[in-house]
Short mmCIF file of C-alpha atoms in Angstrom, two decimals:
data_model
loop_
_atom_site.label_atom_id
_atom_site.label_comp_id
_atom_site.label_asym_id
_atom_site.label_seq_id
_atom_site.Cartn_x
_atom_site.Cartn_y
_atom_site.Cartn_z
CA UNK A 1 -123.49 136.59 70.01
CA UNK A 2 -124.55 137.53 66.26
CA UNK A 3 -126.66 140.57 66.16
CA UNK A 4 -128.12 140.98 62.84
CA UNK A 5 -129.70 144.31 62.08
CA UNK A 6 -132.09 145.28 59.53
CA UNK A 7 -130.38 143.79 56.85
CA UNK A 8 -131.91 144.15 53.21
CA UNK A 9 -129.68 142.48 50.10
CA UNK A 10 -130.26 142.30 46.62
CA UNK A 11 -128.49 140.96 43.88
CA UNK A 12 -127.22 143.45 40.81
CA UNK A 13 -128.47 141.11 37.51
CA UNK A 14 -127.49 142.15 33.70
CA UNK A 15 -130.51 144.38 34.04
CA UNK A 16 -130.26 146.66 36.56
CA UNK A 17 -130.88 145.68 40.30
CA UNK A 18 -132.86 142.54 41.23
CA UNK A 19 -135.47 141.50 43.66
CA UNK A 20 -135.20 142.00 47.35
CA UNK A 21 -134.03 138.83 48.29
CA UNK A 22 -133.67 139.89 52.23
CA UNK A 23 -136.11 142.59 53.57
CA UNK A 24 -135.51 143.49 56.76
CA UNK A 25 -134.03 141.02 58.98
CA UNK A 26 -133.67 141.38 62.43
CA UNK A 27 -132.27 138.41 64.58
CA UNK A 28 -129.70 138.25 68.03
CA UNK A 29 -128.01 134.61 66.88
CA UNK A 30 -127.00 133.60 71.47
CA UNK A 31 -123.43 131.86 71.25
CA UNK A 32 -123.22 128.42 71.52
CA UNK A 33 -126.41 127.62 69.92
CA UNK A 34 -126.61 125.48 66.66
CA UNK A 35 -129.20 127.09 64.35
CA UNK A 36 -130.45 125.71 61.39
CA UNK A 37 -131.79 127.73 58.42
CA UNK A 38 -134.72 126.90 56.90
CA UNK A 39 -136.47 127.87 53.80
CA UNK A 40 -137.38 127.02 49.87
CA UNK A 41 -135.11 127.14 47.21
CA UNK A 42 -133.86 131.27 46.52
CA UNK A 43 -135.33 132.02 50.12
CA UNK A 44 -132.11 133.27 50.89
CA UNK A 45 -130.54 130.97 53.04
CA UNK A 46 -127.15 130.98 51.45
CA UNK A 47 -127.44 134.81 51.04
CA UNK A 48 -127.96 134.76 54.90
CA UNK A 49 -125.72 132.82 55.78
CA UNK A 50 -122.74 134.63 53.74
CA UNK A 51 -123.49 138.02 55.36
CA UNK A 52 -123.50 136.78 58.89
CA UNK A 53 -120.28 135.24 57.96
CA UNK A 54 -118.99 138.37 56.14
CA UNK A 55 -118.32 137.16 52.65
CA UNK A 56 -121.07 139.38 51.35
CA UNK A 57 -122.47 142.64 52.33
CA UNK A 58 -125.84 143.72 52.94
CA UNK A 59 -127.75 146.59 50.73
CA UNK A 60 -128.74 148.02 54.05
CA UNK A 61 -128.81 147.05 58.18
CA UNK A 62 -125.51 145.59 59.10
CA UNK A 63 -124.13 142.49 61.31
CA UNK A 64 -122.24 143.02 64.66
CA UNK A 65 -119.91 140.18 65.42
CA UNK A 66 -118.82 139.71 69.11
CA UNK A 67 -116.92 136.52 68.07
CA UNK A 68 -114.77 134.45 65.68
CA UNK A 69 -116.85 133.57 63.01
CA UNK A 70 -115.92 130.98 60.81
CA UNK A 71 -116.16 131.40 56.61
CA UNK A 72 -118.53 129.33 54.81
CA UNK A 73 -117.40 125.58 55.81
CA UNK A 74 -115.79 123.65 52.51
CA UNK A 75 -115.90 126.90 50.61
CA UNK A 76 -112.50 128.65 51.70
CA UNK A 77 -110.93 130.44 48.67
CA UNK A 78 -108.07 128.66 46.82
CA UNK A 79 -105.07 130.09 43.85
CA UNK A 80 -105.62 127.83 41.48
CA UNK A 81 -101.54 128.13 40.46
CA UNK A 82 -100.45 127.75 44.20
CA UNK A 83 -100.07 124.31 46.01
CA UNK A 84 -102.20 122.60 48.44
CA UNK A 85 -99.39 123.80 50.80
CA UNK A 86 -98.93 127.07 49.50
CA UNK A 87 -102.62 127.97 49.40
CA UNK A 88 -102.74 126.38 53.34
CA UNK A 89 -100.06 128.63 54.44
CA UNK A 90 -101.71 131.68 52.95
CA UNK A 91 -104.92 130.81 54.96
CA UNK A 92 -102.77 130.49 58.59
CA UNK A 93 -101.19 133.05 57.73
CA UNK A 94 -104.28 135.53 57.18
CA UNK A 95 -105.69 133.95 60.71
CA UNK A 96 -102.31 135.16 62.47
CA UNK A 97 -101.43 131.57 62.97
CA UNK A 98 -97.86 132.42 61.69
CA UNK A 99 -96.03 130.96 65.13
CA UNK A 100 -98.01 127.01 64.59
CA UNK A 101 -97.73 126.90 61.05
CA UNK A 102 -96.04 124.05 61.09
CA UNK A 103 -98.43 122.26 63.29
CA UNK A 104 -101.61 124.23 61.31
CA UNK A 105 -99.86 122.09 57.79
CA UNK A 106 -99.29 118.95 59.79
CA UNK A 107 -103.04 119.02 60.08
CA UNK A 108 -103.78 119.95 56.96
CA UNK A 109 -102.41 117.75 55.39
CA UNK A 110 -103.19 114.62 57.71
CA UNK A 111 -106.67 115.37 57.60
CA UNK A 112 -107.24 116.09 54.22
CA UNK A 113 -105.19 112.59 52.96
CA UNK A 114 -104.08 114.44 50.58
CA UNK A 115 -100.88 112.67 50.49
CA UNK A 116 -98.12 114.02 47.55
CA UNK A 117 -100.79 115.96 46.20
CA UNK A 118 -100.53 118.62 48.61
CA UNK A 119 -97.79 120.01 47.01
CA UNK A 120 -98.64 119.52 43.54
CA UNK A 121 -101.03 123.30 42.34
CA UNK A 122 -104.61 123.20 42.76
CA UNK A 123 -105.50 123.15 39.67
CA UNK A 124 -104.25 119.71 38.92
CA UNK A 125 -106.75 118.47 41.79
CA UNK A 126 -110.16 116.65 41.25
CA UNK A 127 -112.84 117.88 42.99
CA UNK A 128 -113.33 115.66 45.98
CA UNK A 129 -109.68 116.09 46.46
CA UNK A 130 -110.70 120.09 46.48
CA UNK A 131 -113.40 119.34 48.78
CA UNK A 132 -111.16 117.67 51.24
CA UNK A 133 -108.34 120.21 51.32
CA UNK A 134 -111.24 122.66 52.01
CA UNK A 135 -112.82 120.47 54.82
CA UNK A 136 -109.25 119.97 56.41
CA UNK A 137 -108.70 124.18 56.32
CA UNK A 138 -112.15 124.82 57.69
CA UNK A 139 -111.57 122.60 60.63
CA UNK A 140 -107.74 123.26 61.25
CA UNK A 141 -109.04 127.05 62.99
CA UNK A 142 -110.96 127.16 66.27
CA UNK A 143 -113.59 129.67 65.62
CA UNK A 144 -116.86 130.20 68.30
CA UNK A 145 -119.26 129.85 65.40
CA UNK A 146 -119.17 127.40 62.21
CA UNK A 147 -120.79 128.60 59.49
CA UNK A 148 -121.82 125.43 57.04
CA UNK A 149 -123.79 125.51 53.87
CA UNK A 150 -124.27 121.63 52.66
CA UNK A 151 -120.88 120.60 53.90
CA UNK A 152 -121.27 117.39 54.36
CA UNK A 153 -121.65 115.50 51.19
CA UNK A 154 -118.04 115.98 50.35
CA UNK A 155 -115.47 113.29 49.16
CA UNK A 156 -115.64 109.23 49.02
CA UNK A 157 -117.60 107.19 51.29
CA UNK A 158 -114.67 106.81 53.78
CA UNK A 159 -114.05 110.47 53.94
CA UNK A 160 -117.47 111.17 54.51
CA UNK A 161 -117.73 108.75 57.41
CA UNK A 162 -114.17 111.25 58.82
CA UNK A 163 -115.87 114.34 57.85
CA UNK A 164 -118.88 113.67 59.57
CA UNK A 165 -117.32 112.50 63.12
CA UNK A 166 -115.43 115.72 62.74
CA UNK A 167 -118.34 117.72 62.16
CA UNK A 168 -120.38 116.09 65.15
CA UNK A 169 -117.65 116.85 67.10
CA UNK A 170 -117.43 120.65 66.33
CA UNK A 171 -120.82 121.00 66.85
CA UNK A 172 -120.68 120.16 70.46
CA UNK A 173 -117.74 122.34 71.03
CA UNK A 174 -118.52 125.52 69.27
CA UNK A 175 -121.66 127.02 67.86
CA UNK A 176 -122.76 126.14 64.18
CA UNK A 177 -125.34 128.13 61.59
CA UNK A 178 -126.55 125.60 58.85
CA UNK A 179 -128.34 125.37 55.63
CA UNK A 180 -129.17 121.99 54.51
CA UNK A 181 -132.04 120.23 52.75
CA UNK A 182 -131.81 116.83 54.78
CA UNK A 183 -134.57 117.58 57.69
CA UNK A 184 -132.78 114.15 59.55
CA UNK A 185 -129.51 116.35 59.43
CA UNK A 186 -131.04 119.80 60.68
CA UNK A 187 -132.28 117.53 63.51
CA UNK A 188 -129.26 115.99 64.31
CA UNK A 189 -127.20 119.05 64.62
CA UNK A 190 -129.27 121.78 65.71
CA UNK A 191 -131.57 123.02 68.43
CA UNK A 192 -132.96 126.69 67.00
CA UNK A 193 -134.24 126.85 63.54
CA UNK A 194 -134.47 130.31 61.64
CA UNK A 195 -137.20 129.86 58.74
CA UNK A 196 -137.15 132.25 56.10
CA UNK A 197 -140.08 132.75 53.59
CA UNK A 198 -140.72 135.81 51.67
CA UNK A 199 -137.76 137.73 52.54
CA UNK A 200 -138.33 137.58 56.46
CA UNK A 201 -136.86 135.28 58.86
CA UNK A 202 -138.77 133.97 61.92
CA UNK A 203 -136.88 132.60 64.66
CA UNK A 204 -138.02 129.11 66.48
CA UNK A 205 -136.45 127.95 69.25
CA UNK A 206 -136.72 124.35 68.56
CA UNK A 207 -135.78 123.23 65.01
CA UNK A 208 -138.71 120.76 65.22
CA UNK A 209 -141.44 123.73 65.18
CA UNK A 210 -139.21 125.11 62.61
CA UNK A 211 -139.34 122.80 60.30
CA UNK A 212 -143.43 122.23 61.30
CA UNK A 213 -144.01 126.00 60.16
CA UNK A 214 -142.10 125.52 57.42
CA UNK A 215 -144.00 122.30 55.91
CA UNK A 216 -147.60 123.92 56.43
CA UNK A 217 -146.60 126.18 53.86
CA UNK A 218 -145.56 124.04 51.23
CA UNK A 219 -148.74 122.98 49.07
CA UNK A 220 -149.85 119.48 49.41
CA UNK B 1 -108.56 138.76 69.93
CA UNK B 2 -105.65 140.16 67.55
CA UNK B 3 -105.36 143.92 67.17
CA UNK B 4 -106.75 145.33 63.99
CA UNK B 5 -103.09 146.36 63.35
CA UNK B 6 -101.83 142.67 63.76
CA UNK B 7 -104.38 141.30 61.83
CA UNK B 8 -103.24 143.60 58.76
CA UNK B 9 -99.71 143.47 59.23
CA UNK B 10 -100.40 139.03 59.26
CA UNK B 11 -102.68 139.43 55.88
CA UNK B 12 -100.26 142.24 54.49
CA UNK B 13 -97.66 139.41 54.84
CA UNK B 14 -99.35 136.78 53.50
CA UNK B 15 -100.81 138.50 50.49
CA UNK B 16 -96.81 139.28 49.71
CA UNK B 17 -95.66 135.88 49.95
CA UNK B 18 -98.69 134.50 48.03
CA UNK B 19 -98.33 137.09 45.01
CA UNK B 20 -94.07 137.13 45.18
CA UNK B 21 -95.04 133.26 44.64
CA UNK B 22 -96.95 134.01 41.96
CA UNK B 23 -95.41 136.34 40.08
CA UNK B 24 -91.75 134.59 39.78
CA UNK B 25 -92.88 131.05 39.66
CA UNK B 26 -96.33 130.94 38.16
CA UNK B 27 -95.29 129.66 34.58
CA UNK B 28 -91.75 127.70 33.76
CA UNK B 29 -89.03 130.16 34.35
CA UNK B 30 -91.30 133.26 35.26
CA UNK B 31 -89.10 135.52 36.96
CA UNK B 32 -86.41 134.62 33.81
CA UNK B 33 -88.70 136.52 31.28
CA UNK B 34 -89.39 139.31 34.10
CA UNK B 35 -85.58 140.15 33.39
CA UNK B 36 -85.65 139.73 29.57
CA UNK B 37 -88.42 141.71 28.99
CA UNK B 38 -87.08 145.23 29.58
CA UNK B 39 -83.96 143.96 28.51
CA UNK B 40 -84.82 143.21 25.01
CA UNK B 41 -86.80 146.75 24.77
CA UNK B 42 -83.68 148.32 25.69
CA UNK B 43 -81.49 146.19 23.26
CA UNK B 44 -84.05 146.69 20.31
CA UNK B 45 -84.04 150.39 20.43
CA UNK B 46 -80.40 150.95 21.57
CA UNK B 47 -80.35 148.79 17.96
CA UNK B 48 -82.52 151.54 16.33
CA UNK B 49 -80.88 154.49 17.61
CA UNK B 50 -77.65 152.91 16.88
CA UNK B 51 -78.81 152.45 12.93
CA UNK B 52 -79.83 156.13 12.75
CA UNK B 53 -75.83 156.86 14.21
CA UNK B 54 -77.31 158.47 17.05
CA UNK B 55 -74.83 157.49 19.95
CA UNK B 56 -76.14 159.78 22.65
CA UNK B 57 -79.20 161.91 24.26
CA UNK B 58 -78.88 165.38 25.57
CA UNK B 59 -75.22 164.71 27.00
CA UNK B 60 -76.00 161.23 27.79
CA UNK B 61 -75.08 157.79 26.42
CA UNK B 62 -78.04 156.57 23.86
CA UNK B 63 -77.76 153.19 25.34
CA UNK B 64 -77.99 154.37 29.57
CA UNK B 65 -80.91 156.96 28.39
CA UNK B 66 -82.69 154.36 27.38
CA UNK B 67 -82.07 152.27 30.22
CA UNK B 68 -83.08 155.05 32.85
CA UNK B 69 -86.40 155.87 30.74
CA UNK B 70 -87.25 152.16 30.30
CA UNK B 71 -86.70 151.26 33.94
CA UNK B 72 -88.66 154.23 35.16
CA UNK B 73 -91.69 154.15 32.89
CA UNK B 74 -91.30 150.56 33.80
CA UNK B 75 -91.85 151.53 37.45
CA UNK B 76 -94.86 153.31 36.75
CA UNK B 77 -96.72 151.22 33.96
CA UNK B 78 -96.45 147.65 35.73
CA UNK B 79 -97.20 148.98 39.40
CA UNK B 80 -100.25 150.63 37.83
CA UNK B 81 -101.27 147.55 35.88
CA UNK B 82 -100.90 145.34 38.91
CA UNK B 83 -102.57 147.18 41.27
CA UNK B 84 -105.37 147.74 38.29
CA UNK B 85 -105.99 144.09 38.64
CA UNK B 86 -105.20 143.35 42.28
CA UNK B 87 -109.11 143.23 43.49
CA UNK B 88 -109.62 140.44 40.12
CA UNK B 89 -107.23 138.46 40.57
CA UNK B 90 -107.86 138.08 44.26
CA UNK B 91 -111.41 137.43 43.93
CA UNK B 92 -111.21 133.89 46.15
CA UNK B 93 -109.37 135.00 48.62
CA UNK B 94 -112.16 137.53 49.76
CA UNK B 95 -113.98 134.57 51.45
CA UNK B 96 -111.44 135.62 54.50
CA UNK B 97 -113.28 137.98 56.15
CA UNK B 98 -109.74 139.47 56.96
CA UNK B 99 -108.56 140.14 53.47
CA UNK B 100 -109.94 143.37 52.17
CA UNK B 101 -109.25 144.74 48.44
CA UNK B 102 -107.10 147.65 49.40
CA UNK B 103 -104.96 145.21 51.02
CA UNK B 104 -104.35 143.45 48.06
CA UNK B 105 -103.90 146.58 45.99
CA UNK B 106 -101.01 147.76 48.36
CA UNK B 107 -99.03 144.76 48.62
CA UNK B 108 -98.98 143.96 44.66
CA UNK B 109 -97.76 147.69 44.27
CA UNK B 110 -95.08 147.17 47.01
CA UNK B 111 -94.21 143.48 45.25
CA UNK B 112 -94.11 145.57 41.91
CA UNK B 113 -91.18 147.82 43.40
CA UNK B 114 -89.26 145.09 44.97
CA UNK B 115 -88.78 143.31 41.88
CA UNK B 116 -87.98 146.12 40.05
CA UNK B 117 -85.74 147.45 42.22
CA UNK B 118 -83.54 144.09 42.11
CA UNK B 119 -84.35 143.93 37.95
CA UNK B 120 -82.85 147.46 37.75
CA UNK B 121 -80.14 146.48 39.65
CA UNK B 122 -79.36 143.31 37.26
CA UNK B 123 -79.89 145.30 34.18
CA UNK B 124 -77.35 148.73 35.86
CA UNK B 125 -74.42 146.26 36.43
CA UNK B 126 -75.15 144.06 33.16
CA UNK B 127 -74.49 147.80 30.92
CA UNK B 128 -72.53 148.49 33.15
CA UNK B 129 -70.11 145.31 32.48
CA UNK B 130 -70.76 145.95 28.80
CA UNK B 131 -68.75 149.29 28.96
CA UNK B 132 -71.48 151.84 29.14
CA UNK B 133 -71.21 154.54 32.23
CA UNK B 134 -74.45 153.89 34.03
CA UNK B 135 -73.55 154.75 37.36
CA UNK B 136 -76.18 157.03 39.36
CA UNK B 137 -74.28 160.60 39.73
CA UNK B 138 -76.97 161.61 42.53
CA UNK B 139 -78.48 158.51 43.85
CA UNK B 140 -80.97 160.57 46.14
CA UNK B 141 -82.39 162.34 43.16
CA UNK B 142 -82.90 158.89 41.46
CA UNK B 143 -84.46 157.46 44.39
CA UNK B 144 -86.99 160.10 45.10
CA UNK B 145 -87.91 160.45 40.90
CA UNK B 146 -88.30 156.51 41.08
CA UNK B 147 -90.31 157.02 44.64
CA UNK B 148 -92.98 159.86 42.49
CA UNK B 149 -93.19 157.46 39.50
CA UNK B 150 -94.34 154.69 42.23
CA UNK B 151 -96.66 156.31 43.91
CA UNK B 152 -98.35 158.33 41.03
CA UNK B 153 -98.21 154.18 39.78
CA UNK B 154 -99.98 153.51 42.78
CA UNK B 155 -102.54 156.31 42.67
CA UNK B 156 -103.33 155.76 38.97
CA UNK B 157 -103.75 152.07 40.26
CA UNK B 158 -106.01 152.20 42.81
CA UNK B 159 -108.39 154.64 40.64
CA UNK B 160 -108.55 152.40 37.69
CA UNK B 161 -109.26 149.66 39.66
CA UNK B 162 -112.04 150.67 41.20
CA UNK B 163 -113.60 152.40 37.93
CA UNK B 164 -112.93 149.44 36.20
CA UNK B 165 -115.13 147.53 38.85
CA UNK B 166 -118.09 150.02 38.04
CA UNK B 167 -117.83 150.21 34.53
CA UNK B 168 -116.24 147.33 33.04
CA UNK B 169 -115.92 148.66 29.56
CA UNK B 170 -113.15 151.10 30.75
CA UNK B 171 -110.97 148.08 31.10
CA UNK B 172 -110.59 148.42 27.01
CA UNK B 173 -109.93 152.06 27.68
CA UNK B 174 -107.12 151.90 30.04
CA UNK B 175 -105.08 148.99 28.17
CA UNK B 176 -105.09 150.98 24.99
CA UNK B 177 -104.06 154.40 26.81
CA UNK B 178 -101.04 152.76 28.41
CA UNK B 179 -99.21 152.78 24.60
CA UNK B 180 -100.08 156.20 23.48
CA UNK B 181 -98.55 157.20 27.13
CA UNK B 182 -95.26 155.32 26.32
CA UNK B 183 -94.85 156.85 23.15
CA UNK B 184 -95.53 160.71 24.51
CA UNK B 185 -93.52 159.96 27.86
CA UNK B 186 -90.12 160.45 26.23
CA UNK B 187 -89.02 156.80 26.73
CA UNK B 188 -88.12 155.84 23.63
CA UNK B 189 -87.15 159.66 21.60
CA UNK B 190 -86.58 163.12 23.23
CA UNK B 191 -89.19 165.45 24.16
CA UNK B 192 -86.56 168.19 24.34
CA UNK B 193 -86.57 167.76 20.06
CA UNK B 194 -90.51 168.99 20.46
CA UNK B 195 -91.40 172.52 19.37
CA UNK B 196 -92.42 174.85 21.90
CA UNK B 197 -95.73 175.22 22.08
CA UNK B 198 -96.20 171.27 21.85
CA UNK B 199 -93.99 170.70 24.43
CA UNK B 200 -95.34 172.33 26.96
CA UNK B 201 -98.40 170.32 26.30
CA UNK B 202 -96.72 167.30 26.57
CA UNK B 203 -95.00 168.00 30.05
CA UNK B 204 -99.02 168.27 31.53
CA UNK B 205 -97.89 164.21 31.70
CA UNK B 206 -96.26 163.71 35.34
CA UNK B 207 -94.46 160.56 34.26
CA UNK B 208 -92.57 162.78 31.73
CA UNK B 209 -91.68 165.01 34.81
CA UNK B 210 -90.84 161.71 36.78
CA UNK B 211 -88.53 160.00 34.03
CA UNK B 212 -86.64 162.96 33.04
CA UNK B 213 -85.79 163.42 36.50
CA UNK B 214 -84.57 159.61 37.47
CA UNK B 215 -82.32 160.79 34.30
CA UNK B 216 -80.82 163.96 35.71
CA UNK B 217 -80.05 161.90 38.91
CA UNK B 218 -77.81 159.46 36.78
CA UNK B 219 -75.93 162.31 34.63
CA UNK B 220 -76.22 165.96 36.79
CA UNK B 221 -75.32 167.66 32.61
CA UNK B 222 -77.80 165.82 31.14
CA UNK B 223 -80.03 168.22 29.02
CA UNK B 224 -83.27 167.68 30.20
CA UNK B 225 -86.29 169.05 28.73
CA UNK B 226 -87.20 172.16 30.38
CA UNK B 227 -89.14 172.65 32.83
CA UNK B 228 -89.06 169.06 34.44
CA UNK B 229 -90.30 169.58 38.02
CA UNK B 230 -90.38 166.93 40.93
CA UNK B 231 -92.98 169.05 42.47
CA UNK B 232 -95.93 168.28 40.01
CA UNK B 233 -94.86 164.36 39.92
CA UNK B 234 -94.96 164.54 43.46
CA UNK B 235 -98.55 167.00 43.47
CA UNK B 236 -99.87 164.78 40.58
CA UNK B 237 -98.89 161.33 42.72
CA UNK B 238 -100.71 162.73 46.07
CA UNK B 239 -103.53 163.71 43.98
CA UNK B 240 -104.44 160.56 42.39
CA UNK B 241 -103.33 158.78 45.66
CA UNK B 242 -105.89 160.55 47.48
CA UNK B 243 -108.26 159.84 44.91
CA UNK B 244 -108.01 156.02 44.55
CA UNK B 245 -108.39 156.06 48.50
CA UNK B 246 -111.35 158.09 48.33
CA UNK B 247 -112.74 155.98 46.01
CA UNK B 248 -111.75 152.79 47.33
CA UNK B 249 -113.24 154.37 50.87
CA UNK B 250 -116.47 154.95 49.00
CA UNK B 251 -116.87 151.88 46.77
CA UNK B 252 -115.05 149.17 49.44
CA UNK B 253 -118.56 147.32 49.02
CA UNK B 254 -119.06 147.20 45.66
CA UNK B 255 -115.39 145.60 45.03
CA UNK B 256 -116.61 142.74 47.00
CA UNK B 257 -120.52 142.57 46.97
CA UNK B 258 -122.15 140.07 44.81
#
């Protein structure tokens, strides 16, 4: 369970504080449900979706977390100077997995086909490779909620066809929150849909009526 | 579910291994210019001294007083600077909802003394080996000088950091005030040679208090300037430590909010 209370966020600008971006919102998230977010460009589904995963903090309100929440899928932080390697060892390490590491790197590095490169620094990699690594890290933890925003148009077309079998898969197992434009791949993944417009969110129990709510008020 | 204990102690340990990492191997032979960097300070104005035929410093060996100022102001200035930066540099890794800035900020200032403490060591035996009597008299008083001039390090640290974080401009403030602080610390000429009433202003500085000290605990006759005190390093360190956790208490957010 995700309770979500109250939060407000805003963004500081170069001028002074900006809009409200989130006013007010007030959701229970059940566990084991896949939600999709819904909403126009600068709704605030991204913003959403970092504070329920704790990468950001809310102005006001606050989140209650009764389980392991994943970070943002594909967007796990990475040194730059360290290796592949290095960088996955700091990660395990920071989840306590310090007694599997071993077994944690194995999959790292399996799944992300990284090959040599894993042990060459970061910075040397090309994006997709970047993209992989941070696919592989993301699905190397067992968390009781996934947390995914646009994951899964990362790497070549063979990786792609990997990453999303692995996805599917998570999703039955564990609970997923996801913000993506592609309505065919809300529908695939999800049942709920949270749609939020105008700094509120509104919760539908079937992503279909989501998305339905959210189309009437798009102008034809 | 891990303890909130375990779960520090596991990112406490990573966030060492990750910045040891970077801080001896980040460039080509890192932890090689680590060593020659207070070296050459020390050689340079052992080389000065040595031109004005001064061969030593209240009682003490021109050449091991620099050594023991150098190495302690050392102590201060790059735990300070490290920790000043520790919530920058580890920007990315804040994605882990585990990592939290005042984690980072405590294990760069431990890293800091760990290296120093084996740099000092290098540096003791290598003037040592070249004939100079650098041999701690009263290792306890060294230790506990060395342990103020960390911790007021750590205190100045954790305040600059976060001030720096709410006004950025102060970043150009606290990079130039590190040299004038060098220069009035009595690293690199006596304070004792000060007239009085000057003096006494000068001694307000804790790290004077702190370095003058680590010197008395290598050479128990060494003239030190009056009125060096371990008590205000000490009441100085606890202050601004207290501070910088106060502030870090109250701004926690804002070092990580977007």
């Amino acid at each position: 369970m995700i309770h979500i209370e109250d939060v407000h966020k805003r963004y500081k600008t170069d001028h002074g504080m900006g809009r409200w971006v989130l006013q007010g919102i007030t959701l229970t998230i059940p566990a084991r449900t896949n939600v999709g977010l819904i909403g126009v460009n600068g709704a605030g589904k991204s913003t959403l979706l970092r504070i329920i995963g704790g990468m950001d903090f809310p102005n006001k309100g606050r989140v209650v977390r009764q389980c392991r929440v994943s970070w943002p899928m594909g967007q796990g932080g990475l040194e730059g100077t360290l290796t592949g390697r290095q960088n996955a060892k700091f990660v395990c390490r920071v989840h306590g997995r310090q007694d599997d590491l071993a077994d944690r790197l194995a999959f790292v590095q399996g799944f992300s086909e990284l090959g040599e490169a894993f042990d060459e620094p970061i910075k040397t990699y090309s994006t997709g490779m970047r993209a992989r690594l941070q696919f592989a890290l993301s699905l190397a933890f067992d968390f009781d909620v996934y947390i995914s925003d646009e994951v899964t148009a990362a790497g070549d077309a063979a990786f792609r066809k990997k990453t999303a079998a692995a996805f599917r898969d998570m999703a039955d197992r564990a609970g997923l929150i996801m913000v993506a434009h592609d309505e065919g791949t809300l529908k695939q993944f999800c049942q709920a849909g949270i749609w939020i417009n105008e700094g509120k969110a509104h919760w539908f129990d079937r992503i279909d009526d989501a998305l339905r709510a959210y189309r009437e008020t798009i102008p034809k | 579910m891990r303890s909130p204990l375990s779960v520090t102690v596991a990112v406490w340990r990573a966030i060492f291994l990750r910045e040891a990492l970077d801080r001896l191997f980040r460039e080509r032979g890192a932890w090689f210019w680590l060593l020659i960097e207070p070296l050459t300070h020390i050689g340079f104005l052992a080389f000065l001294w040595g031109v004005m035929r001064r061969t030593e410093m209240g009682g003490m060996d021109v050449v091991v007083w620099l050594m023991v100022g150098m190495l302690a102001f050392f102590l201060f200035r790059r735990t300070g600077v490290q920790v000043m930066y520790s919530v920058d540099c580890n920007r990315p890794l804040f994605v882990y909802r585990q990592v939290k800035p005042f984690d980072t900020a405590i294990v760069r200032g431990g890293l800091e003394a760990f290296i120093l403490v084996f740099e000092s060591m290098i540096i003791i035996t290598i003037v040592n080996l070249l004939g100079r009597d650098a041999i701690p008299g009263d290792p306890l008083l060294v230790l506990g000088a060395a342990g103020g001039l960390w911790l007021f390090g750590m205190g100045y640290g954790l305040i600059t950091s976060v001030l720096m974080e709410l006004v950025p401009e102060l970043e150009h403030i606290f990079k130039i005030l590190m040299l004038p602080l060098y220069m009035i610390s009595g690293v690199i000429w006596p304070l004792a040679s000060i007239p009085l009433p000057y003096r006494d202003y000068l001694m307000v500085n804790p790290v004077a208090h702190g370095i003058e000290a680590v010197r008395l605990g290598f050479l128990s006759h060494y003239h030190a300037t009056p009125g060096v005190s371990l008590w205000y390093l000490y009441g100085c360190a606890t202050v601004s430590l207290f501070l910088g956790l106060l502030l870090y208490r109250r701004y926690v957010l804002r070092l990580v909010m977007q």
